Coordinates of C-alpha atoms and ligand atoms in Angstrom, one line a residue:
X1 CA 22.1 14.7 26.7
X2 CA 19.4 14.9 28.5
X3 CA 16.5 15.0 26.0
X4 CA 13.1 16.5 27.6
X5 CA 9.8 14.6 26.0
X6 CA 9.1 17.1 23.5
X7 CA 12.2 16.9 21.5
X8 CA 11.9 13.5 21.8
X9 CA 8.2 13.2 21.1
X10 CA 8.7 15.3 18.0
X11 CA 11.7 12.6 17.0
X12 CA 9.4 9.9 17.2
X13 CA 6.7 11.5 15.8
X14 CA 8.1 12.6 12.9
X15 CA 9.2 8.8 12.9
X16 CA 5.6 7.9 12.6
X17 CA 4.0 10.3 9.6
X18 CA 6.9 9.3 7.7
X19 CA 7.1 6.4 7.7
X20 CA 4.2 4.5 8.9
X21 CA 1.0 4.2 6.9
X22 CA -0.6 7.6 7.1
X23 CA -4.1 9.0 4.7
X24 CA -2.6 11.4 2.8
X25 CA -3.0 12.8 -0.7
X26 CA 0.3 13.4 -2.5
X27 CA 1.7 16.8 -1.3
X28 CA 1.9 16.0 1.7
X29 CA 5.9 16.8 2.8
X30 CA 7.5 13.5 3.6
X31 CA 8.4 14.6 6.5
X32 CA 7.5 14.6 10.0
X33 CA 4.0 16.6 11.5
X34 CA 3.3 17.2 14.8
X35 CA 0.0 16.6 14.2
X36 CA -2.2 15.9 18.0
X37 CA -2.9 12.4 16.6
X38 CA 1.0 11.7 15.9
X39 CA 2.0 13.0 19.4
X40 CA -0.8 10.4 20.8
X41 CA 1.2 7.8 19.5
X42 CA 3.7 9.4 20.5
X43 CA 2.6 8.8 24.7
X44 CA 2.2 5.5 23.0
X45 CA 5.8 4.9 22.2
X46 CA 8.2 7.4 23.8
X47 CA 8.7 6.2 27.1
X48 CA 11.4 5.5 29.1
X49 CA 12.9 9.3 28.5
X50 CA 16.7 8.7 29.2
X51 CA 20.3 10.4 28.3
X52 CA 21.6 7.3 27.1
X53 CA 22.7 8.9 23.6
X54 CA 21.6 10.3 21.3
X55 CA 18.8 10.2 19.2
X56 CA 18.8 8.5 16.0
X57 CA 18.5 10.7 12.3
X58 CA 18.1 8.9 8.8
X59 CA 21.3 7.8 7.8
X60 CA 22.6 11.4 5.4
X61 CA 22.7 9.9 1.3
X62 CA 26.4 11.3 0.2
X63 CA 27.2 12.3 -3.1
X64 CA 28.3 9.0 -4.3
X65 CA 24.5 7.7 -4.0
X66 CA 23.1 10.9 -4.4
X67 CA 24.7 10.2 -7.8
X68 CA 23.2 7.2 -8.9
X69 CA 20.1 7.1 -7.8
X70 CA 19.9 9.8 -9.8
X71 CA 21.2 7.8 -12.6
X72 CA 17.5 6.0 -13.0
X73 CA 16.0 6.6 -15.5
X74 CA 11.6 6.3 -16.0
X75 CA 11.8 6.0 -19.7
X76 CA 13.9 3.0 -19.3
X77 CA 11.7 1.0 -17.2
X78 CA 9.4 1.2 -20.0
X79 CA 10.7 0.2 -22.5
X80 CA 12.1 -2.7 -19.8
X81 CA 8.3 -3.4 -19.0
X82 CA 6.6 -2.9 -22.7
X83 CA 9.2 -5.6 -23.9
X84 CA 8.6 -7.6 -21.1
X85 CA 4.6 -7.3 -22.1
X86 CA 5.6 -7.6 -26.1
X87 CA 6.2 -12.0 -25.2
X88 CA 2.3 -12.7 -24.8
X89 CA 2.3 -14.5 -22.0
X90 CA 5.7 -15.3 -19.7
X91 CA 4.0 -17.8 -17.7
X92 CA 5.4 -20.9 -17.0
X93 CA 4.3 -23.8 -18.8
X94 CA 4.7 -21.4 -22.0
X95 CA 6.7 -22.4 -25.5
X96 CA 10.5 -22.5 -24.5
X97 CA 11.3 -22.5 -28.3
X98 CA 10.1 -19.3 -30.0
X99 CA 11.6 -16.0 -29.7
X100 CA 9.0 -13.8 -29.9
X101 CA 6.6 -15.6 -27.7
X102 CA 6.4 -17.2 -24.0
X103 CA 8.4 -17.9 -21.5
X104 CA 11.2 -19.4 -23.8
X105 CA 11.7 -15.6 -25.3
X106 CA 11.7 -13.8 -21.6
X107 CA 14.0 -15.1 -21.0
X108 CA 16.7 -15.1 -22.9
X109 CA 15.8 -10.8 -23.9
X110 CA 16.6 -11.0 -19.9
X111 CA 19.8 -12.6 -20.1
X112 CA 20.1 -11.2 -22.5
X113 CA 20.0 -7.4 -21.1
X114 CA 22.7 -8.9 -18.6
X115 CA 25.1 -9.7 -20.4
X116 CA 25.0 -6.8 -22.1
X117 CA 25.5 -4.9 -18.7
X118 CA 28.1 -7.6 -17.4
X119 CA 29.8 -6.1 -20.7
X120 CA 30.0 -2.9 -19.0
X121 CA 31.6 -4.2 -16.3
X122 CA 35.3 -4.4 -16.4
X123 CA 34.8 -8.8 -15.2
X124 CA 33.1 -8.2 -12.3
X125 CA 29.6 -9.0 -13.4
X126 CA 28.8 -12.3 -14.7
X127 CA 25.0 -13.6 -16.5
X128 CA 24.4 -17.4 -15.8
X129 CA 21.1 -18.9 -16.1
X130 CA 20.8 -22.1 -13.6
X131 CA 17.5 -23.8 -14.0
X132 CA 16.5 -27.5 -13.2
X133 CA 13.6 -29.6 -13.7
X134 CA 10.1 -29.3 -12.0
X135 CA 7.4 -32.5 -12.3
X136 CA 4.1 -32.5 -12.3
X137 CA 2.2 -30.9 -9.2
X138 CA -1.0 -29.0 -8.7
X139 CA 0.3 -26.4 -11.2
X140 CA 2.1 -28.2 -13.3
X141 CA 0.8 -30.0 -15.2
X142 CA 3.5 -31.3 -17.5
X143 CA 7.3 -31.9 -16.9
X144 CA 9.1 -28.2 -17.6
X145 CA 11.8 -26.2 -17.2
X146 CA 12.4 -23.3 -14.2
X147 CA 15.4 -21.0 -15.5
X148 CA 16.5 -17.8 -13.6
X149 CA 18.7 -15.1 -14.7
X150 CA 21.6 -14.0 -12.5
X151 CA 23.5 -11.7 -12.6
X152 CA 26.3 -11.4 -10.2
X153 CA 28.3 -8.3 -9.0
X154 CA 31.4 -9.7 -6.8
X155 CA 32.0 -7.4 -4.2
X156 CA 35.8 -6.3 -3.8
X157 CA 36.3 -6.7 0.0
X158 CA 33.9 -8.9 1.4
X159 CA 33.3 -11.1 -1.5
X160 CA 32.3 -14.5 0.6
X161 CA 28.9 -11.6 2.0
X162 CA 25.8 -11.1 -0.8
X163 CA 23.1 -9.9 -0.9
X164 CA 20.2 -10.2 -3.5
X165 CA 17.7 -8.7 -5.3
X166 CA 15.2 -10.6 -7.3
X167 CA 11.7 -9.8 -9.0
X168 CA 9.6 -12.7 -11.1
X169 CA 9.6 -12.9 -14.7
X170 CA 6.8 -15.2 -15.2
X171 CA 2.9 -13.9 -15.4
X172 CA -0.6 -15.4 -15.7
X173 CA -3.8 -15.2 -16.2
X174 CA -7.3 -16.3 -14.4
X175 CA -6.7 -19.8 -14.1
X176 CA -3.5 -19.8 -12.6
X177 CA -2.7 -23.1 -15.1
X178 CA -3.6 -22.0 -18.5
X179 CA -0.3 -21.1 -20.6
X180 CA -1.9 -19.6 -23.8
X181 CA -3.8 -17.2 -23.9
X182 CA -2.5 -13.2 -24.0
X183 CA -1.0 -13.1 -19.9
X184 CA 0.7 -9.5 -20.1
X185 CA 2.0 -9.2 -16.8
X186 CA 2.7 -5.9 -16.3
X187 CA 2.4 -4.7 -13.2
X188 CA 3.5 -8.0 -12.3
X189 CA 6.6 -8.3 -11.8
X190 CA 8.2 -7.3 -15.2
X191 CA 8.0 -4.2 -13.2
X192 CA 9.7 -5.7 -9.6
X193 CA 12.2 -7.2 -12.7
X194 CA 13.0 -4.6 -14.3
X195 CA 13.8 -3.0 -11.1
X196 CA 16.0 -5.7 -11.1
X197 CA 17.4 -4.7 -14.7
X198 CA 17.9 -1.2 -14.2
X199 CA 19.3 -1.4 -10.9
X200 CA 22.1 -4.1 -12.6
X201 CA 22.4 -1.8 -16.1
X202 CA 24.1 1.0 -13.4
X203 CA 25.9 -1.6 -11.0
X204 CA 27.8 -3.1 -13.3
X205 CA 29.9 0.0 -13.1
X206 CA 31.0 0.3 -9.9
X207 CA 32.5 -1.6 -7.3
X208 CA 29.9 -3.1 -4.2
X209 CA 32.0 -4.0 -1.0
X210 CA 29.7 -7.1 -1.0
X211 CA 29.3 -9.6 -3.3
X212 CA 24.8 -8.9 -4.5
X213 CA 22.9 -11.0 -6.8
X214 CA 20.4 -9.3 -9.5
X215 CA 18.0 -11.6 -10.7
X216 CA 15.3 -12.8 -12.1
X217 CA 13.0 -15.7 -11.3
X218 CA 10.2 -18.0 -13.1
X219 CA 7.9 -20.4 -11.4
X220 CA 6.4 -17.8 -9.1
X221 CA 2.9 -18.2 -10.0
X222 CA 3.1 -22.3 -10.0
X223 CA 4.3 -21.7 -6.5
X224 CA 7.6 -19.9 -5.8
X225 CA 9.5 -22.7 -8.2
X226 CA 12.3 -20.9 -9.4
X227 CA 13.2 -18.9 -6.2
X228 CA 13.0 -21.9 -4.1
X229 CA 15.5 -23.4 -5.9
X230 CA 17.5 -20.7 -6.1
X231 CA 17.5 -19.7 -2.1
X232 CA 17.9 -24.1 -2.1
X233 CA 20.7 -23.2 -3.9
X234 CA 22.5 -20.5 -2.3
X235 CA 22.2 -22.5 0.7
X236 CA 22.8 -26.2 0.4
X237 CA 26.1 -23.8 -0.5
X238 CA 26.0 -22.4 2.3
X239 CA 27.0 -19.1 0.6
X240 CA 26.0 -16.2 3.5
X241 CA 23.6 -14.3 2.2
X242 CA 22.7 -11.4 5.5
X243 CA 19.5 -9.4 3.2
X244 CA 17.2 -10.2 0.3
X245 CA 15.5 -7.4 -1.4
X246 CA 12.1 -9.4 -2.8
X247 CA 10.5 -7.1 -5.4
X248 CA 6.7 -8.1 -6.7
X249 CA 4.1 -5.8 -7.4
X250 CA 5.4 -2.0 -7.6
X251 CA 4.5 -0.9 -10.3
X252 CA 1.2 1.1 -10.2
X253 CA -0.4 3.7 -7.5
X254 CA -3.1 3.2 -7.9
X255 CA -6.0 1.9 -5.5
X256 CA -9.2 -0.4 -6.9
X257 CA -11.2 2.9 -5.1
X258 CA -9.2 5.2 -7.8
X259 CA -7.5 6.3 -3.9
X260 CA -3.5 7.3 -5.4
X261 CA 0.1 7.4 -2.9
X262 CA 2.9 7.4 -5.3
X263 CA 5.4 8.0 -2.8
X264 CA 4.5 5.3 -0.8
X265 CA 5.9 1.5 -0.7
X266 CA 5.2 -1.6 1.1
X267 CA 8.1 -3.4 2.9
X268 CA 6.6 -7.3 4.0
X269 CA 8.1 -8.4 7.9
X270 CA 7.3 -11.5 8.5
X271 CA 8.5 -11.9 12.8
X272 CA 10.0 -14.6 13.6
X273 CA 11.8 -16.5 11.2
X274 CA 10.1 -20.2 10.2
X275 CA 13.5 -21.4 10.7
X276 CA 14.6 -21.0 14.1
X277 CA 15.1 -23.5 16.7
X278 CA 12.2 -24.2 18.7
X279 CA 14.9 -23.5 21.9
X280 CA 15.6 -20.8 19.5
X281 CA 11.9 -19.4 19.9
X282 CA 11.7 -19.7 23.2
X283 CA 14.2 -17.0 23.9
X284 CA 12.8 -14.9 21.6
X285 CA 9.4 -14.7 22.5
X286 CA 10.9 -14.6 26.7
X287 CA 12.8 -11.6 25.6
X288 CA 10.2 -10.0 24.0
X289 CA 12.0 -10.1 20.6
X290 CA 8.9 -11.2 17.5
X291 CA 9.4 -8.3 16.9
X292 CA 13.1 -7.9 16.4
X293 CA 13.8 -10.2 13.1
X294 CA 16.5 -10.3 10.6
X295 CA 13.2 -9.7 8.3
X296 CA 12.1 -6.6 10.4
X297 CA 16.0 -5.1 10.9
X298 CA 16.3 -5.4 7.2
X299 CA 13.4 -3.5 7.1
X300 CA 14.1 -1.2 9.4
X301 CA 17.4 -0.8 7.7
X302 CA 15.0 0.3 4.7
X303 CA 13.4 2.7 6.4
X304 CA 16.4 4.7 7.7
X305 CA 18.1 4.5 3.7
X306 CA 16.5 5.1 2.0
X307 CA 13.1 7.1 2.9
X308 CA 13.8 9.8 2.7
X309 CA 14.2 12.8 -0.1
X310 CA 16.5 11.2 -2.3
X311 CA 14.5 8.8 -3.3
X312 CA 11.2 10.2 -2.7
X313 CA 9.0 7.5 -1.0
X314 CA 7.9 7.1 2.4
X315 CA 8.4 3.3 3.4
X316 CA 5.4 1.8 4.9
X317 CA 6.9 -1.5 7.2
X318 CA 3.6 -4.4 7.2
X319 CA 5.1 -6.6 10.5
X320 CA 3.2 -9.7 7.8
X321 CA 5.0 -12.2 5.2
X322 CA 2.5 -11.1 2.9
X323 CA -0.6 -10.8 2.5
X324 CA -3.9 -12.4 3.2
X325 CA -4.5 -14.9 0.0
X326 CA -1.4 -14.0 -1.7
X327 CA 2.0 -15.4 -1.4
X328 CA 5.8 -14.3 -3.0
X329 CA 9.4 -15.2 -4.1
X330 CA 10.3 -13.8 0.0
X331 CA 9.5 -16.6 1.2
X332 CA 11.3 -19.3 -0.3
X333 CA 15.2 -16.9 0.4
X334 CA 13.1 -17.3 5.0
X335 CA 12.0 -20.6 4.4
X336 CA 15.9 -20.9 3.6
X337 CA 17.0 -19.2 7.0
X338 CA 17.0 -16.2 4.6
X339 CA 16.4 -12.5 6.3
X340 CA 14.1 -11.4 3.2
X341 CA 11.2 -8.5 3.2
X342 CA 9.0 -8.0 -0.4
X343 CA 8.1 -4.5 -1.5
X344 CA 4.4 -3.9 -3.0
X345 CA 2.7 -0.7 -3.9
X346 CA 0.9 0.0 -1.1
X347 CA -3.0 0.0 -2.9
X348 CA -4.1 -3.0 -5.0
X349 CA -6.1 -3.4 -7.9
X350 CA -7.0 -7.4 -8.2
X351 CA -8.9 -6.3 -11.7
X352 CA -5.1 -6.1 -13.4
X353 CA -4.1 -8.5 -11.8
X354 CA -4.2 -12.7 -11.8
X355 CA -6.5 -12.0 -15.3
X356 CA -7.8 -12.7 -18.3
X357 CA -7.3 -9.5 -21.1
X358 CA -10.7 -7.9 -21.1
X359 CA -13.5 -5.8 -21.1
X360 CA -17.0 -7.2 -18.4
X361 CA -19.5 -5.2 -17.5
X362 CA -17.8 -1.9 -18.9
X363 CA -14.4 -2.5 -17.2
X364 CA -11.6 -3.5 -18.1
X365 CA -9.2 -6.3 -16.5
X366 CA -5.8 -7.9 -17.4
X367 CA -2.6 -6.2 -16.1
X368 CA -2.0 -4.2 -19.1
X369 CA 0.8 -1.9 -19.6
X370 CA -1.6 1.1 -18.8
X371 CA -2.1 1.7 -15.0
X372 CA 1.4 0.8 -14.3
X373 CA 2.8 4.1 -13.6
X374 CA 6.9 4.4 -14.7
X375 CA 8.2 7.2 -12.8
X376 CA 6.3 5.6 -9.9
X377 CA 8.7 1.9 -10.6
X378 CA 12.2 4.6 -10.9
X379 CA 10.9 6.3 -7.4
X380 CA 11.0 2.0 -6.6
X381 CA 14.6 0.8 -8.0
X382 CA 15.5 4.1 -6.0
X383 CA 15.0 2.8 -2.6
X384 CA 16.1 -0.6 -3.3
X385 CA 19.3 0.5 -5.3
X386 CA 19.9 2.7 -1.9
X387 CA 19.3 -0.2 -0.1
X388 CA 21.3 -2.2 -1.5
X389 CA 23.4 0.4 -1.6
X390 CA 24.2 1.2 1.9
X391 CA 23.5 -2.4 3.3
X392 CA 26.1 -3.9 1.0
X393 CA 29.0 -0.5 1.6
X394 CA 28.8 -0.6 5.0
X395 CA 30.0 -3.8 6.6
X396 CA 28.7 -7.0 7.6
X397 CA 26.3 -7.2 10.9
X398 CA 27.5 -8.8 14.3
X399 CA 28.6 -11.3 15.2
X400 CA 27.6 -13.9 18.6
X401 CA 25.8 -10.5 20.3
X402 CA 24.8 -11.2 24.0
X403 CA 23.0 -9.1 27.0
X404 CA 24.9 -10.4 29.9
X405 CA 21.7 -11.5 31.7
X406 CA 22.9 -13.8 34.6
X407 CA 22.2 -11.3 37.1
X408 CA 19.5 -9.1 37.8
X409 CA 20.5 -5.1 37.2
X410 CA 19.6 -2.7 36.7
X411 CA 22.7 -1.9 33.8
X412 CA 22.4 -3.7 30.3
X413 CA 25.5 -5.4 29.8
X414 CA 27.0 -6.6 25.8
X415 CA 29.2 -8.3 24.4
X416 CA 29.6 -10.0 20.5
X417 CA 32.7 -10.6 18.6
X418 CA 34.4 -7.3 17.3
X419 CA 35.6 -8.9 14.1
X420 CA 38.3 -9.0 11.5
X421 CA 36.8 -6.1 9.3
X422 CA 39.6 -3.5 9.1
X423 CA 37.1 -1.4 7.1
X424 CA 35.2 -0.8 11.0
X425 CA 35.1 2.6 12.4
X426 CA 33.6 1.3 15.3
X427 CA 30.2 -0.4 17.2
X428 CA 27.2 1.2 18.3
X429 CA 24.8 0.7 20.4
X430 CA 20.9 1.9 19.5
X431 CA 17.4 1.5 21.9
X432 CA 14.2 2.4 21.0
X433 CA 10.6 1.9 23.6
X434 CA 8.9 -1.1 23.3
X435 CA 6.3 -0.3 21.7
X436 CA 8.1 2.1 19.2
X437 CA 8.6 0.1 15.2
X438 CA 12.2 2.0 14.6
X439 CA 15.5 2.9 16.2
X440 CA 15.1 6.4 18.0
X441 CA 18.6 6.4 20.0
X442 CA 22.0 5.9 19.4
X443 CA 24.9 5.2 21.1
X444 CA 28.5 4.5 20.3
X445 CA 30.3 2.7 22.2
X446 CA 34.1 3.0 19.4
X447 CA 36.1 -0.7 18.8
X448 CA 35.4 -2.6 21.5
X449 CA 34.2 -6.4 21.8
X450 CA 31.9 -5.6 25.1
X451 CA 29.5 -1.9 26.8
X452 CA 27.8 -1.6 29.6
X453 CA 25.4 0.9 29.9
X454 CA 23.1 3.1 32.6
X455 CA 19.5 1.7 30.8
X456 CA 17.3 -1.6 32.6
X457 CA 17.4 -3.4 29.4
X458 CA 13.9 -4.6 31.2
X459 CA 12.3 -1.1 29.4
X460 CA 13.9 -0.8 25.2
X461 CA 14.5 -2.8 22.8
X462 CA 17.9 -2.7 22.0
X463 CA 20.4 -4.1 18.2
X464 CA 24.1 -4.0 18.1
X465 CA 25.5 -2.8 14.5
X466 CA 28.8 -1.6 13.1
X467 CA 30.1 1.7 11.2
X468 CA 32.3 1.6 8.7
X469 CA 34.6 4.4 7.7
X470 CA 32.7 5.7 4.7
X471 CA 29.6 5.9 7.1
X472 CA 28.0 3.3 6.1
X473 CA 26.3 1.1 9.0
X474 CA 25.5 -2.5 9.5
X475 CA 21.6 -3.2 10.0
X476 CA 21.3 -3.6 14.2
X477 CA 20.8 -6.6 15.5
X478 CA 19.5 -8.3 18.6
X479 CA 21.1 -9.2 21.4
X480 CA 20.6 -12.8 22.8
X481 CA 21.1 -13.8 26.3
X482 CA 24.8 -15.4 25.6
Ligands
LIG501 C1 -0.3 17.1 9.6 O1 -1.5 16.5 9.8 C2 -2.5 16.7 10.2 C3 -4.0 16.2 10.6 O2 -4.1 15.4 10.1 C4 -2.8 17.7 9.0 O3 -4.5 18.8 9.4 C5 -2.0 19.4 8.2 O4 -2.2 19.9 7.6 C6 -0.9 18.5 9.3 N1 0.6 19.3 8.6 C7 1.1 19.6 7.5 C8 2.2 20.9 6.8 O5 1.3 18.7 6.8
LIG502 C1 6.8 -25.5 -29.3 O1 7.0 -25.9 -28.1 C2 5.4 -26.5 -28.3 C3 5.8 -26.6 -26.5 O2 5.7 -26.1 -26.0 C4 5.5 -27.4 -29.5 O3 4.1 -27.6 -29.2 C5 5.5 -26.3 -30.0 O4 5.1 -28.2 -31.7 C6 7.3 -26.9 -30.5 N1 7.2 -26.0 -32.1 C7 8.3 -26.5 -32.7 C8 9.4 -25.7 -34.1 O5 9.1 -27.2 -32.2
LIG503 C1 19.6 -29.0 -1.7 O1 20.3 -30.0 -0.3 C2 19.6 -31.1 -0.4 C3 19.5 -31.4 1.1 O2 20.2 -32.7 0.6 C4 19.0 -31.4 -1.6 O3 17.9 -33.0 -1.4 C5 18.8 -30.4 -2.5 O4 17.7 -31.2 -4.2 C6 19.5 -30.0 -2.4 N1 18.4 -28.3 -3.2 C7 19.6 -27.3 -4.5 C8 18.2 -26.8 -5.1 O5 20.7 -27.5 -4.6
LIG504 C1 12.7 17.1 1.8 O1 12.6 18.3 0.9 C2 11.7 19.0 1.4 C3 11.0 19.6 0.5 O2 11.8 19.9 -0.4 C4 12.7 19.8 2.3 O3 11.4 20.7 3.5 C5 13.1 19.5 3.2 O4 13.8 19.9 4.7 C6 14.4 17.5 3.3 N1 14.2 17.2 3.5 C7 15.6 16.8 4.5 C8 16.1 16.6 4.9 O5 15.8 17.2 3.1
LIG505 C1 -20.4 -9.2 -14.8 O1 -22.0 -8.9 -14.3 C2 -23.1 -10.4 -14.3 C3 -24.5 -9.9 -14.5 O2 -24.8 -9.5 -14.0 C4 -22.3 -10.5 -12.8 O3 -22.7 -11.8 -13.0 C5 -20.2 -10.9 -13.5 O4 -20.3 -11.4 -11.9 C6 -20.1 -9.8 -13.7 N1 -18.9 -9.6 -13.4 C7 -17.7 -9.6 -13.2 C8 -16.3 -9.9 -13.0 O5 -18.4 -9.1 -12.0
LIG506 C1 29.4 -17.9 17.5 O1 28.2 -18.4 17.0 C2 27.8 -19.3 15.9 C3 26.3 -20.0 15.8 O2 25.3 -19.0 16.7 C4 28.6 -21.0 16.9 O3 28.8 -21.7 16.5 C5 30.0 -20.3 17.4 O4 30.2 -20.7 17.7 C6 30.1 -18.8 18.0 N1 31.3 -18.2 18.0 C7 31.9 -17.7 18.9 C8 33.3 -17.5 19.5 O5 31.4 -17.9 21.0
LIG507 C1 28.0 -10.0 34.4 O1 26.7 -9.7 34.2 C2 27.2 -9.9 36.3 C3 27.0 -8.9 37.1 O2 26.1 -8.6 36.9 C4 29.0 -10.2 36.4 O3 29.1 -9.9 37.4 C5 29.2 -10.8 35.4 O4 30.4 -11.5 35.5 C6 29.0 -10.8 33.9 N1 29.8 -12.1 32.8 C7 29.6 -12.2 31.1 C8 30.4 -12.5 30.4 O5 30.7 -10.5 31.7
LIG508 C1 19.9 -0.2 40.5 O1 20.8 0.7 39.5 C2 21.3 2.7 41.1 C3 22.0 3.2 40.5 O2 22.4 3.4 39.6 C4 22.1 1.4 41.4 O3 22.8 2.1 42.3 C5 21.8 0.4 41.8 O4 23.1 -1.0 42.8 C6 20.9 -0.8 41.2 N1 20.7 -2.7 41.2 C7 20.6 -2.7 41.3 C8 20.3 -4.7 41.7 O5 22.3 -3.6 40.4
LIG509 C1 38.4 -12.7 8.2 O1 37.4 -13.4 9.4 C2 36.6 -14.5 8.6 C3 35.8 -15.2 8.9 O2 35.1 -14.9 10.3 C4 38.1 -14.8 7.9 O3 37.4 -16.2 6.7 C5 39.0 -14.3 7.6 O4 39.9 -15.0 6.9 C6 39.1 -12.8 7.7 N1 40.4 -12.6 7.0 C7 41.6 -11.7 8.2 C8 41.8 -11.2 7.1 O5 41.7 -12.2 9.0
LIG510 ZN1 4.0 -11.3 -8.9

């Protein structure tokens, strides 16, 4: 099927319009708009024309996933956030011996909620509170117990393949070491914890193929301590974590100029993986693979499965680790060698982050619950749930994908390890023009472990993925010269 310039252009521009952050009002439709602006993007991105494969369309939302998404409840999200705010401060250095104030009370309440969900799981969900004593550091003036609350849903067919979703339950005031003042942390990051809790509640009664870990971590504001402990624990145990979704500041759709974008969530995805060997990095740069790290593939995957009418959201991929002067828990997982991304609201208001609660010069400062949009958080939870459910029910990512680069050739030959997963229906090669952000074409190549396509690897980026009998696809992987 040879697409005309116009049809490929329309596809690419629709993709741009729905997934790249454009100035928009809430009434702008979620799907494409082939305006002159978008066609301009298309002119740069749609070369080469090729009849290899068919245009790639967003993955459909099946009725089971649609049902799960409809269970997400903004009223419950509001209740979780209100409860977390009620602990006054959740600073990592605050009291751990009170049932009403401080991080200990917050930890125990989160664990109790998780256990109440686990009680509905017929034994598939278990809850633990792993912790360690963090010694002195710049933002740790005395040794402190840092605890994470982690719920684990055992995978039904691939229990050793693991996905992680996280938010941090600690909070802070203006002074990072002030552990007595109120620090409501409604957006940063009770919103992320609320996403994790609501998804834990819904998934407790379900049976994904792969294992899912849902965690609320501490110590983020003092130096990513809880997530680092978690990521290093998984790494040390050689756990096969194939994706991490971190949610941090996902609570407000209104920026500090009053701008509103309630139908967009940013996903931050780093380029070069920080733990890659020097040889691998050199090879990646040689083949133009710097935009195809596992984290970027995870972000693309999220767009394919979760930017749709079922979530009501657009997903704006941001090609960087994080915002300027800010960090987050996905970094701990990246530094442990895992693929991790961060979801964050599109327009931040710094008067409502890391600020003592006060009115100054007529402006209300502080991370107060009145600035949280619960319907927005619910849509962000839908993006997370659609991504998590789709990835955990897809086959695992394709292993040892290689491209044959031994001789000059205008064909492209790929090989990979055929998985022994009997749920795999077949493999797919996806490709896109090198300047396009998302995969534009797919070739169904069947149940094979090698294929040669009449399209030059010099002109496009290729990825290999597997398709389950249930229709779910794994995130694509970049083939390296074998
Ligand atoms: C398409 O985009 C253009 C330019 O951004 C805008 O003026 C127009 O209203 C949009 N059309 C629709 C149907 O959204
Ligand atoms: C609770 O812990 C704080 C330190 O976080 C300590 O100052 C206080 O004395 C403790 N209270 C009780 C009743 O143990
Ligand atoms: C991971 O292993 C390293 C090296 O053995 C060790 O120093 C570190 O404490 C371990 N971390 C965790 C969280 O288990
Ligand atoms: C999404 O919803 C809009 C508005 O209701 C509709 O026009 C569009 O066709 C829908 N798209 C899909 C893929 O269902
Ligand atoms: C409030 O106004 C005073 C006087 O103009 C100024 O010094 C101070 O920085 C202002 N505070 C903030 C948070 O902008
Ligand atoms: C697959 O790749 C891994 C590491 O990248 C390597 O250790 C292993 O030997 C490879 N397996 C085969 C069959 O090539
Ligand atoms: C790579 O391609 C060349 C021809 O272009 C072929 O001779 C060689 O056998 C291929 N290597 C593999 C491992 O298939
Ligand atoms: C390039 O492709 C053409 C057409 O398929 C073929 O005839 C030619 O031999 C190829 N050149 C090389 C170097 O493989
Ligand atoms: C499939 O392969 C994995 C290792 O890649 C192995 O652990 C597992 O036992 C195999 N399963 C079957 C059914 O052969
Ligand atoms: Zn945060």
